[in-house]
Every structure is written in C-alpha cells, then in structure tokens.
Tab-separated table of C-alpha atoms in Angstrom:
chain	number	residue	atom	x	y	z
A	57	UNK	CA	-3.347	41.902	-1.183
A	58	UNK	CA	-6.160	43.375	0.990
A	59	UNK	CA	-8.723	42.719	-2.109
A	60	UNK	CA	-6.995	39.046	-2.547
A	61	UNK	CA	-7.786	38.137	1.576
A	62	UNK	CA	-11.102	39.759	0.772
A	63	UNK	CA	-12.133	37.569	-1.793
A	64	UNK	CA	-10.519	34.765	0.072
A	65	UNK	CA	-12.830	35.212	3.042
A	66	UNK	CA	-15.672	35.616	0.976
A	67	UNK	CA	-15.116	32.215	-0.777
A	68	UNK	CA	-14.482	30.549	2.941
A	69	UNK	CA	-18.104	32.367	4.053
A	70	UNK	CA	-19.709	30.969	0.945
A	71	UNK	CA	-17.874	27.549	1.002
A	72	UNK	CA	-19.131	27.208	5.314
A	73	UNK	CA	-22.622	28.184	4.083
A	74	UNK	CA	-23.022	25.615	1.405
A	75	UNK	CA	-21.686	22.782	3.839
A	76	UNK	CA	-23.871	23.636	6.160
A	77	UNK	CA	-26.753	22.434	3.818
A	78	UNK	CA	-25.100	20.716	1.074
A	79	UNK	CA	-25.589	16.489	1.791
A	80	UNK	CA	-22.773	14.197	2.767
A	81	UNK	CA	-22.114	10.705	0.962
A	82	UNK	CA	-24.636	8.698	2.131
A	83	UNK	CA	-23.869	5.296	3.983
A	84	UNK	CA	-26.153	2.639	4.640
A	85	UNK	CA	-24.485	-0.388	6.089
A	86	UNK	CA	-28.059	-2.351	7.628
A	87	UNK	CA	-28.541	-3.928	4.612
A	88	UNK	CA	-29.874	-7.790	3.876
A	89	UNK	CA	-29.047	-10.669	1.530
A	90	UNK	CA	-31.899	-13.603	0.756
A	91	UNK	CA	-29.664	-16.540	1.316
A	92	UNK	CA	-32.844	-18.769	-0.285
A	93	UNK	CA	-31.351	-17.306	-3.554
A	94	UNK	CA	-28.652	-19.677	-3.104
A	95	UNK	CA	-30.688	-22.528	-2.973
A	96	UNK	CA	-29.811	-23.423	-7.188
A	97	UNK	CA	-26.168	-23.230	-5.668
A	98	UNK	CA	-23.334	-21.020	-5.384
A	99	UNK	CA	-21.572	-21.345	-8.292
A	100	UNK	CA	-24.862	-20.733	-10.783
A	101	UNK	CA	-26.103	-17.787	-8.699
A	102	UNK	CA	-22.576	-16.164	-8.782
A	103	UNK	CA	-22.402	-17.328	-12.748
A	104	UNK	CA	-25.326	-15.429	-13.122
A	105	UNK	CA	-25.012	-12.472	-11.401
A	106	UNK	CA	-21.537	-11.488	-12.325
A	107	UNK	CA	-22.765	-12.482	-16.229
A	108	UNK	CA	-25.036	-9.278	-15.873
A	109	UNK	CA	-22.325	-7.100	-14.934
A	110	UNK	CA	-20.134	-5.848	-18.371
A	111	UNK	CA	-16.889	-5.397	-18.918
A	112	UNK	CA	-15.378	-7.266	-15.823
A	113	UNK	CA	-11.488	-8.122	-16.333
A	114	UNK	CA	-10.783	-11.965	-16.569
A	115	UNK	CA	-10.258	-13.418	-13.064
A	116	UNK	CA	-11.976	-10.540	-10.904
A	117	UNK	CA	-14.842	-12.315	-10.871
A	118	UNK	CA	-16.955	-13.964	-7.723
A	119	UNK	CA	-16.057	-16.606	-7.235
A	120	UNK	CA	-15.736	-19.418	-4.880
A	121	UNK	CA	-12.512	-21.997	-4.597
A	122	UNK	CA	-13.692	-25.171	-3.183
A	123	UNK	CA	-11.567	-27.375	-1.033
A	124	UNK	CA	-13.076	-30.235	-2.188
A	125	UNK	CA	-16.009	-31.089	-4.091
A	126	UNK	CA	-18.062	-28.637	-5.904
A	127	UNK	CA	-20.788	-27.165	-3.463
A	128	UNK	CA	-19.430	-29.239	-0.697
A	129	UNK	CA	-19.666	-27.735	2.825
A	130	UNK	CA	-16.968	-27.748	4.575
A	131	UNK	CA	-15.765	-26.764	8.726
A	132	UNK	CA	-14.267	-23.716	7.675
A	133	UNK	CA	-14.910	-21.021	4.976
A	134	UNK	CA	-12.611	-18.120	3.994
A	135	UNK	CA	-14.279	-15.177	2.878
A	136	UNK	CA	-11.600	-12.584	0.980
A	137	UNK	CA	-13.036	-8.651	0.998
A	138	UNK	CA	-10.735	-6.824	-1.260
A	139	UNK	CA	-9.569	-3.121	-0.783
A	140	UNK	CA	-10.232	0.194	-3.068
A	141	UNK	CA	-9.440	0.379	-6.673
A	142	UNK	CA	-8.191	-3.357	-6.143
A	143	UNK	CA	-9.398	-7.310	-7.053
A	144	UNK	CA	-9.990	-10.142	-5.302
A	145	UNK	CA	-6.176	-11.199	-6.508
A	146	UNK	CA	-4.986	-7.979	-4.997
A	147	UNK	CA	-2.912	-10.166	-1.815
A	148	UNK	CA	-3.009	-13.691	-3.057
A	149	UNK	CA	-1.691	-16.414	-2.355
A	150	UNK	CA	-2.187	-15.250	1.147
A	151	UNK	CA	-6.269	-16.220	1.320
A	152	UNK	CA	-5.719	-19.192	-0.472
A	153	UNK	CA	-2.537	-20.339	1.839
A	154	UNK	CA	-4.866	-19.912	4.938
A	155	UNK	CA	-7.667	-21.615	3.368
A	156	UNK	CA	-5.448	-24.663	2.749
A	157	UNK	CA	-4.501	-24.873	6.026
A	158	UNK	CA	-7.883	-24.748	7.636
A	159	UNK	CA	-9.292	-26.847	4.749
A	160	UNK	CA	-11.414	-24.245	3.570
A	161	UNK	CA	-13.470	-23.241	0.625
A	162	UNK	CA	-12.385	-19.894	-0.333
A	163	UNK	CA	-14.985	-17.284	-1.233
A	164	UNK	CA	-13.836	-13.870	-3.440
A	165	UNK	CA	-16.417	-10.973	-3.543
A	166	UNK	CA	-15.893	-8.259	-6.312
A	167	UNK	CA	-17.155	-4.738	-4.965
A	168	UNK	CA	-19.436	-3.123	-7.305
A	169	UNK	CA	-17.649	-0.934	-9.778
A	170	UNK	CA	-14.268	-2.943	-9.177
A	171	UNK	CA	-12.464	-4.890	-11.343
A	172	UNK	CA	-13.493	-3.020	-14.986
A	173	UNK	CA	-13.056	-0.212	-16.385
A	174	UNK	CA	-11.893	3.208	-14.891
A	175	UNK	CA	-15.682	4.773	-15.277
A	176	UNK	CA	-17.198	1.803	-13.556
A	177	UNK	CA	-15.552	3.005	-10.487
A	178	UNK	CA	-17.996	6.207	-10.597
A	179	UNK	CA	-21.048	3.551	-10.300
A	180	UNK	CA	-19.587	2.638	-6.417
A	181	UNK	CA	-21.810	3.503	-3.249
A	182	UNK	CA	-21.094	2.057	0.428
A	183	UNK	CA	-24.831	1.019	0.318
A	184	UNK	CA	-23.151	-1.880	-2.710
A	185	UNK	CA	-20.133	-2.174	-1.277
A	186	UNK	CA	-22.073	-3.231	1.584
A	187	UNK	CA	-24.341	-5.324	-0.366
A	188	UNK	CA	-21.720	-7.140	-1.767
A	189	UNK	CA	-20.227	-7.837	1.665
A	190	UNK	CA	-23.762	-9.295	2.784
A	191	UNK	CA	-23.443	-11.632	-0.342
A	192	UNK	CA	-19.998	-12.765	0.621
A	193	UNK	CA	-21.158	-13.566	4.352
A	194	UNK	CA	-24.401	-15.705	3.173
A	195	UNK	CA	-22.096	-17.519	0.868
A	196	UNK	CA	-19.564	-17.651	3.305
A	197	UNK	CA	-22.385	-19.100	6.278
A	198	UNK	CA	-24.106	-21.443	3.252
A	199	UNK	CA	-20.090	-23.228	2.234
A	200	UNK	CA	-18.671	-23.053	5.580
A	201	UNK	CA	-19.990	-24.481	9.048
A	202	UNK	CA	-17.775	-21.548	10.667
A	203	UNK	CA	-16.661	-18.536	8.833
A	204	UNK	CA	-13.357	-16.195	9.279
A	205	UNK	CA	-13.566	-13.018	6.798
A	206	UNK	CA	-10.603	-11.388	5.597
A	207	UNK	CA	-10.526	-7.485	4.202
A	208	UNK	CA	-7.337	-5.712	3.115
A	209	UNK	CA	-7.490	-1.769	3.401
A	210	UNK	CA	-11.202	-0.619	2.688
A	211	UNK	CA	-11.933	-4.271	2.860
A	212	UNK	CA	-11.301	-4.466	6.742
A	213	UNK	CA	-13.147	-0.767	6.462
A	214	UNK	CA	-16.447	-2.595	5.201
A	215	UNK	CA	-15.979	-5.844	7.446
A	216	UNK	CA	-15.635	-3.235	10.781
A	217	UNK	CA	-18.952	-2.071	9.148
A	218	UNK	CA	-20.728	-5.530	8.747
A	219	UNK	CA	-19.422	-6.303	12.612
A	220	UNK	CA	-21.976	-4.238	13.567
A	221	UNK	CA	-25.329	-5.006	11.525
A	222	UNK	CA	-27.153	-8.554	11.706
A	223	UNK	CA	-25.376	-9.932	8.308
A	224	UNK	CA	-22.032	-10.601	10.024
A	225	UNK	CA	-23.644	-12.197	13.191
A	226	UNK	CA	-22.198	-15.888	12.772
A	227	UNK	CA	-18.453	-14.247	11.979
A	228	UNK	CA	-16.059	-16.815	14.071
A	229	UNK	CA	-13.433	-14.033	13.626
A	230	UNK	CA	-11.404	-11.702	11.070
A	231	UNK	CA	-8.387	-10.547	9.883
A	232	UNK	CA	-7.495	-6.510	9.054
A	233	UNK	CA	-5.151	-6.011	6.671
A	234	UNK	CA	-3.743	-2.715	6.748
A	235	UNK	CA	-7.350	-1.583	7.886
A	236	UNK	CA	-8.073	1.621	6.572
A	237	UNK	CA	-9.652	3.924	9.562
A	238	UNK	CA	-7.875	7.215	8.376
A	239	UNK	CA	-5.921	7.731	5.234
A	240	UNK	CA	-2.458	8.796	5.922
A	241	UNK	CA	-2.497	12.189	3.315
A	242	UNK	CA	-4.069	14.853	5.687
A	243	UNK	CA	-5.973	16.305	2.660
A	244	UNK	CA	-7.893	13.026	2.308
A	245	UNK	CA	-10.590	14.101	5.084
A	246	UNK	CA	-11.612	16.878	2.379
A	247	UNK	CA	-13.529	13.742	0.356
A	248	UNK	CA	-15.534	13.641	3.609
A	249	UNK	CA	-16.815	16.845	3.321
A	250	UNK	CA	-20.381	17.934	2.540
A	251	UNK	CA	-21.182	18.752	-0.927
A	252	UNK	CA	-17.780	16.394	-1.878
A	253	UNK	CA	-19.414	15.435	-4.822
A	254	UNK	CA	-19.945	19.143	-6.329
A	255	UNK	CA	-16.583	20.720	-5.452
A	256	UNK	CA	-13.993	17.959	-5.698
A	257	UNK	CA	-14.049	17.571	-9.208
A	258	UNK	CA	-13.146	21.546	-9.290
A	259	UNK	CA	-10.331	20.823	-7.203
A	260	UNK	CA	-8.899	17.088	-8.023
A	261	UNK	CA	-10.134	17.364	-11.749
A	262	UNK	CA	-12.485	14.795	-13.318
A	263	UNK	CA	-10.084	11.688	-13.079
A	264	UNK	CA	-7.416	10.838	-10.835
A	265	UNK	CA	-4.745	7.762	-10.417
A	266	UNK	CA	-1.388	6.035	-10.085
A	267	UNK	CA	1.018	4.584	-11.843
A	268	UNK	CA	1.367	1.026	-11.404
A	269	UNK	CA	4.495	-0.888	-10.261
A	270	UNK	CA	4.108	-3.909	-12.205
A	271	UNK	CA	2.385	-5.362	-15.391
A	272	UNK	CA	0.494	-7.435	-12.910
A	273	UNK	CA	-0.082	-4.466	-10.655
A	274	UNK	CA	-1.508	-2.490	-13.687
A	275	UNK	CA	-3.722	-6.102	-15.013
A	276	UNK	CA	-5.586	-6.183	-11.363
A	277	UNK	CA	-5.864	-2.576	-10.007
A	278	UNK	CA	-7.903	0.200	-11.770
A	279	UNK	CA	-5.264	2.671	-12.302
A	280	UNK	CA	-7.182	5.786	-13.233
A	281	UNK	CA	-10.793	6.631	-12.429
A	282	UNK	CA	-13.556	9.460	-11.974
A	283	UNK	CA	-12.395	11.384	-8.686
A	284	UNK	CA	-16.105	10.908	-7.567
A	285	UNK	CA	-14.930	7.132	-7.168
A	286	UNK	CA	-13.284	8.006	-3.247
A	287	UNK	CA	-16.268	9.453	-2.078
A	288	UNK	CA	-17.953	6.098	-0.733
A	289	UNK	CA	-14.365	5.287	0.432
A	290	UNK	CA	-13.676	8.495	2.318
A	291	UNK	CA	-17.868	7.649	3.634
A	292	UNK	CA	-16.823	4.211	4.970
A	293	UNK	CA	-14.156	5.057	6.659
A	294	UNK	CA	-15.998	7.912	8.557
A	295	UNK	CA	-18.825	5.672	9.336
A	296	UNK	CA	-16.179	3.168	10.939
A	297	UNK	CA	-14.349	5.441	13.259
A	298	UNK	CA	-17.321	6.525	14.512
A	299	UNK	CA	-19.116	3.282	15.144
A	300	UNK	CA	-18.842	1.499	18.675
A	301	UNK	CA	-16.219	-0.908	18.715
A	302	UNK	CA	-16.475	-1.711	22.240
A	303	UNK	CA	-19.377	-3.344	21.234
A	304	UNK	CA	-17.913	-6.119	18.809
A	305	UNK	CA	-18.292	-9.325	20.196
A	306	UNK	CA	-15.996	-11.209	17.137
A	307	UNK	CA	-12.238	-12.058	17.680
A	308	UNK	CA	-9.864	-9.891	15.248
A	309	UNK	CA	-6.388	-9.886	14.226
A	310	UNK	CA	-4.745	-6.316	12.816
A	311	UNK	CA	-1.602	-6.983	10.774
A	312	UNK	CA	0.212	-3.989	9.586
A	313	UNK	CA	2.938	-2.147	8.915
A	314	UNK	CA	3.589	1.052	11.235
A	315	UNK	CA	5.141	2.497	8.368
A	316	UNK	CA	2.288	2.269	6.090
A	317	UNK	CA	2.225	5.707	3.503
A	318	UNK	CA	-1.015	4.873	2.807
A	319	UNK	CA	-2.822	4.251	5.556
A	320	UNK	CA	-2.128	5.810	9.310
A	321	UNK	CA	-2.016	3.000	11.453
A	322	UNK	CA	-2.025	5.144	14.270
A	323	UNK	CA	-6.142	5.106	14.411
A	324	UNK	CA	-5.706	1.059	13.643
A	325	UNK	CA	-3.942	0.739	17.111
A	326	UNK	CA	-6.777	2.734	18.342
A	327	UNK	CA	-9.736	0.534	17.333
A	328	UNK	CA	-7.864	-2.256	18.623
A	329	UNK	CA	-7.929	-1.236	21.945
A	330	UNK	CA	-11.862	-0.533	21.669
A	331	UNK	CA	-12.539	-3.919	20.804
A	332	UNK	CA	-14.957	-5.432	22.602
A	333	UNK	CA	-13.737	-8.710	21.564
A	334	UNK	CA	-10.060	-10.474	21.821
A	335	UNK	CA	-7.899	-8.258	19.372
A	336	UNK	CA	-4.379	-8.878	18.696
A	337	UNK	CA	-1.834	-6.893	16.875
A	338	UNK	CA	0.696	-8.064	14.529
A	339	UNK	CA	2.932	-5.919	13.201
A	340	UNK	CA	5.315	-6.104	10.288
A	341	UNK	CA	8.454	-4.479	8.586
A	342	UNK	CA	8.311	-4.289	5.178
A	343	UNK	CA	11.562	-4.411	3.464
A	344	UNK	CA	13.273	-2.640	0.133
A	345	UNK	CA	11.870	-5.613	-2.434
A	346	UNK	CA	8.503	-5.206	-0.439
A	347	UNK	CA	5.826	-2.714	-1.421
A	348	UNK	CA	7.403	0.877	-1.331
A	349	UNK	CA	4.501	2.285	0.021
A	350	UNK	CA	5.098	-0.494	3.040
A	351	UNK	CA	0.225	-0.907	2.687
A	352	UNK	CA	0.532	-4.251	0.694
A	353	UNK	CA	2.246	-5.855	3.261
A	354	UNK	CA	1.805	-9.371	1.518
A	355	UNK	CA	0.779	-10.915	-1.892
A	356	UNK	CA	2.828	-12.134	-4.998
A	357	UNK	CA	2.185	-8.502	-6.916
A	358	UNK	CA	3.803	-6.045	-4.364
A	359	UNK	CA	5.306	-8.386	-1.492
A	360	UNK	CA	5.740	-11.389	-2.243
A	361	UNK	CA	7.944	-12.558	0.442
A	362	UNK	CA	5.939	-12.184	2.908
A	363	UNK	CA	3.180	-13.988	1.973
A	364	UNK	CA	3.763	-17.742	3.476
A	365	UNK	CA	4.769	-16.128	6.778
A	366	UNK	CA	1.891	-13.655	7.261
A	367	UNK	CA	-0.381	-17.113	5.831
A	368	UNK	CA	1.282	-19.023	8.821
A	369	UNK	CA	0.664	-15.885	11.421
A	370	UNK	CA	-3.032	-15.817	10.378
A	371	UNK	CA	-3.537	-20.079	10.425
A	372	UNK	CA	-2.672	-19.540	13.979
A	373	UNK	CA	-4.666	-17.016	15.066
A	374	UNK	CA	-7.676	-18.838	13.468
A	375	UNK	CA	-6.695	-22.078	15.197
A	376	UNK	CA	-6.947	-20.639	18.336
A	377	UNK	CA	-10.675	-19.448	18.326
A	378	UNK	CA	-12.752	-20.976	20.267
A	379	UNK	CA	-15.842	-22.740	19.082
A	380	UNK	CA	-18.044	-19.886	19.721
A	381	UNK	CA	-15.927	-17.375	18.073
A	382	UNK	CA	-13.964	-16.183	21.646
C-alpha cells in the first residue's frame, strides 16, 4: 500500500508540474467577418462555402429560410446557433415558429466540424466556432433590419461570447436555451485542464459518445467522435463564465429546465443576475414523453410538445424590445 500511495503522489507531482507549463485550449472570440463578401448574395456565398466543406449530412447545411422573397430584407431576422455534437434541426420547429411570428427570415449556421462525420468533430476550435457565429451575425444584420439570435446549449455558450466582441454589436436581443455555463458531470472541468489534449485520450480513450433516442436523433446528432472534440467546448464555456456580464448591454431571455442532467443551471441563474442588460428567466418542467435528460427542453426530436408554447413564450419576449434593443 505504502509503495501504491508512493507512486500515486509521484504521478500527482508529475501531473501538477506538467500543468504548470503544458498550454490550455486556446480561445479566440475577437474575430471578424467581411460582410462585402455577401455582396453576390446570401444564398450563393453560403452555396459556395458549404460546397467546399465534404461530407456534410443532407439538411445541416447553412442556410437561410426566407419569409418572403429570395434575398428580400425583411424587419426582423432570426439567427439559430446550434449546440455541441448537434445541427441546425437540433430544436426545430421552435426557430422557425418564432420567425413566423415576427415575419422573419430565418438564418441556420453549421459550426465547423458539425453535421458530418464523427472525425470531423476533431477539426473543431472556438476560434471557428466563433467564426462561424460572426458569419451568422453579418448574414443575420445583411437579411434583417433588426436581429434576435438564438443558441441552444454551447450555442448560447458562443452567443454570451459574441455579446462581448464588436461582431454582435447590432444584436436587438437573444434567447439561451439551456445555456451551457458549467456542465452538470463534475468530471467535465477535467477537459479544461492544461495539457487536455495529451492526457485525455489516456483517460476517456480515443472516441467517445451516446446512444441516440431516436432514428431522427441518431440522423442529426454526431453520435460518436474523437474525445479531443470537447476540448473547444469545455474552452468556451470557461471563457464565458469568466467574461463580464455586467457589461452586456443586449436584452436576453434564459429558458430552462432546473432539472437539466446535462447542464447545471445553477451557474445559468447566476449570469442572469450579472446581466447588464434586461434578463428574464423562464423556466420549464419537462415531462416523462419530454427529453429524459430534461436539456432539450423543446423541438420535434426529443420534446416535441413543448415546442409551440416555448415558440409563443419567446414571440413575446421579442415583441417587447424596444427599438434600440432595451
């Protein structure tokens, strides 16, 4: 026993000596998006880009749903920021119910190494998560004369992000969606650790995943993927908590369920109260034909039910911002 705690101690010496030089996952949120490229129009620039991307699944695409005509501007614009491991589909009809009622066009983003594959996943950093947020909020300024943004889970954990760089400066408001600001399992702060990306694989193995509750569940989410893949997650969600909130200036709504096994909403009520901005809290029961691990907390894969309701809860929060965003 006495040679087992030795060796124990050793590795915990060795292990506090290679985080104390080993780098963390690095997070760069101040990034930029040339809105002039959008100047040939939205639908051929997103055509384009997404053509030079392989292997992405049928309907994860970006993409944008126009109210009306093609390329039409219209008061409003819906912009839909989708969570980890997920697709832009992941809680529809819910954007597209809300975009309907303001008369909105309805813009998807896909974050890079989402919606393929299980390896693409590996190919994720926050720097292109962010990226692809930028591009969502200069389509979402360039369709819409006022702009609401809408993440679910990591998504709300990049849109805190954006709130406080120059790309999401014209945001009239948004909507968190079982925010992610701490994951609920304890061990998940490990993935935040320095040198994350040269022990976890020791410990987690070289894939990880879930089995999915649905056929639709399975045709939308990456199941299985490198374990590297949470690392820019676990980085986001660090970088979010820590940020400033006080010094938001855009209107948000929090829906969630308290019960959340996924998520602890605990830290969501938290960030709430920092707001600088109006923030109101709705929260939600989910019930036993809802999503069992009470996260999803709307969408016709996991909870359907609650979709029109939660639609009709966000349609009025939206109506009620002021002009300027207040």
């Amino acid at each position: 026993m006495s040679v087992l705690l030795w060796g124990m101690g050793a590795l915990a010496v060795a292990g506090g000596t290679f985080a104390a030089f080993a780098p963390r996952e690095p997070v760069k949120t101040d990034v930029r998006f040339d809105a002039d490229q959008l100047d040939g129009g939205v639908d051929a620039w997103l055509a384009a880009s997404e053509a030079r991307v392989p292997g992405i699944r049928a309907g994860a695409e970006k993409r944008v749903l126009w109210a009306d005509a093609s390329e039409e501007q219209t008061e409003w614009a819906v912009v839909y920021i989708h969570g980890f491991s997920a697709a832009p589909d992941e809680i529809r009809p819910v954007p597209d119910l809300v975009a309907q009622g303001l008369g909105a066009n309805l813009v998807f983003t896909r974050l890079k190494g989402h919606g393929r594959d299980g390896p693409a996943m590996a190919e994720a950093t926050v720097e292109g998560w962010m990226e692809d947020v930028a591009e969502a909020l200069a389509i979402g300024r360039r369709v819409g004369r006022r702009v609401v943004v809408m993440g679910t889970s990591t998504g709300a954990t990049l849109v805190t992000l954006a709130l406080h760089e120059k790309m999401a400066a014209e945001v009239a408001g948004v909507v968190m969606v079982s925010p992610n600001f701490r994951v609920a399992d304890p061990k998940a702060a490990l993935i935040t650790w320095p040198g994350a990306r040269w022990w976890l694989p020791l410990l987690a193995g070289r894939e990880i995943g879930f089995e999915p509750r649905s056929a639709a569940h399975a045709r939308l989410w990456t199941t299985r993927y490198p374990s590297l893949s949470v690392l820019p997650m676990g980085a986001a969600v660090r970088a979010a908590t820590r940020r400033r909130h006080e010094n938001v200036t855009t209107p948000a709504l929090f829906v969630f369920d308290p019960g959340d096994q996924i998520v602890d909403h605990r830290v969501s009520r938290k960030v709430a109260a920092r707001w600088g901005a109006v923030a109101e809290v709705h929260e939600v029961t989910l019930g036993p034909q809802d999503d069992p691990s009470r996260h999803l907390v709307a969408g016709a894969v996991l909870s359907p039910d609650m979709s029109a309701p939660l639609a009709e809860v966000m349609l009025d929060w939206a109506r009620r911002l002021s002009p300027k965003g207040g």
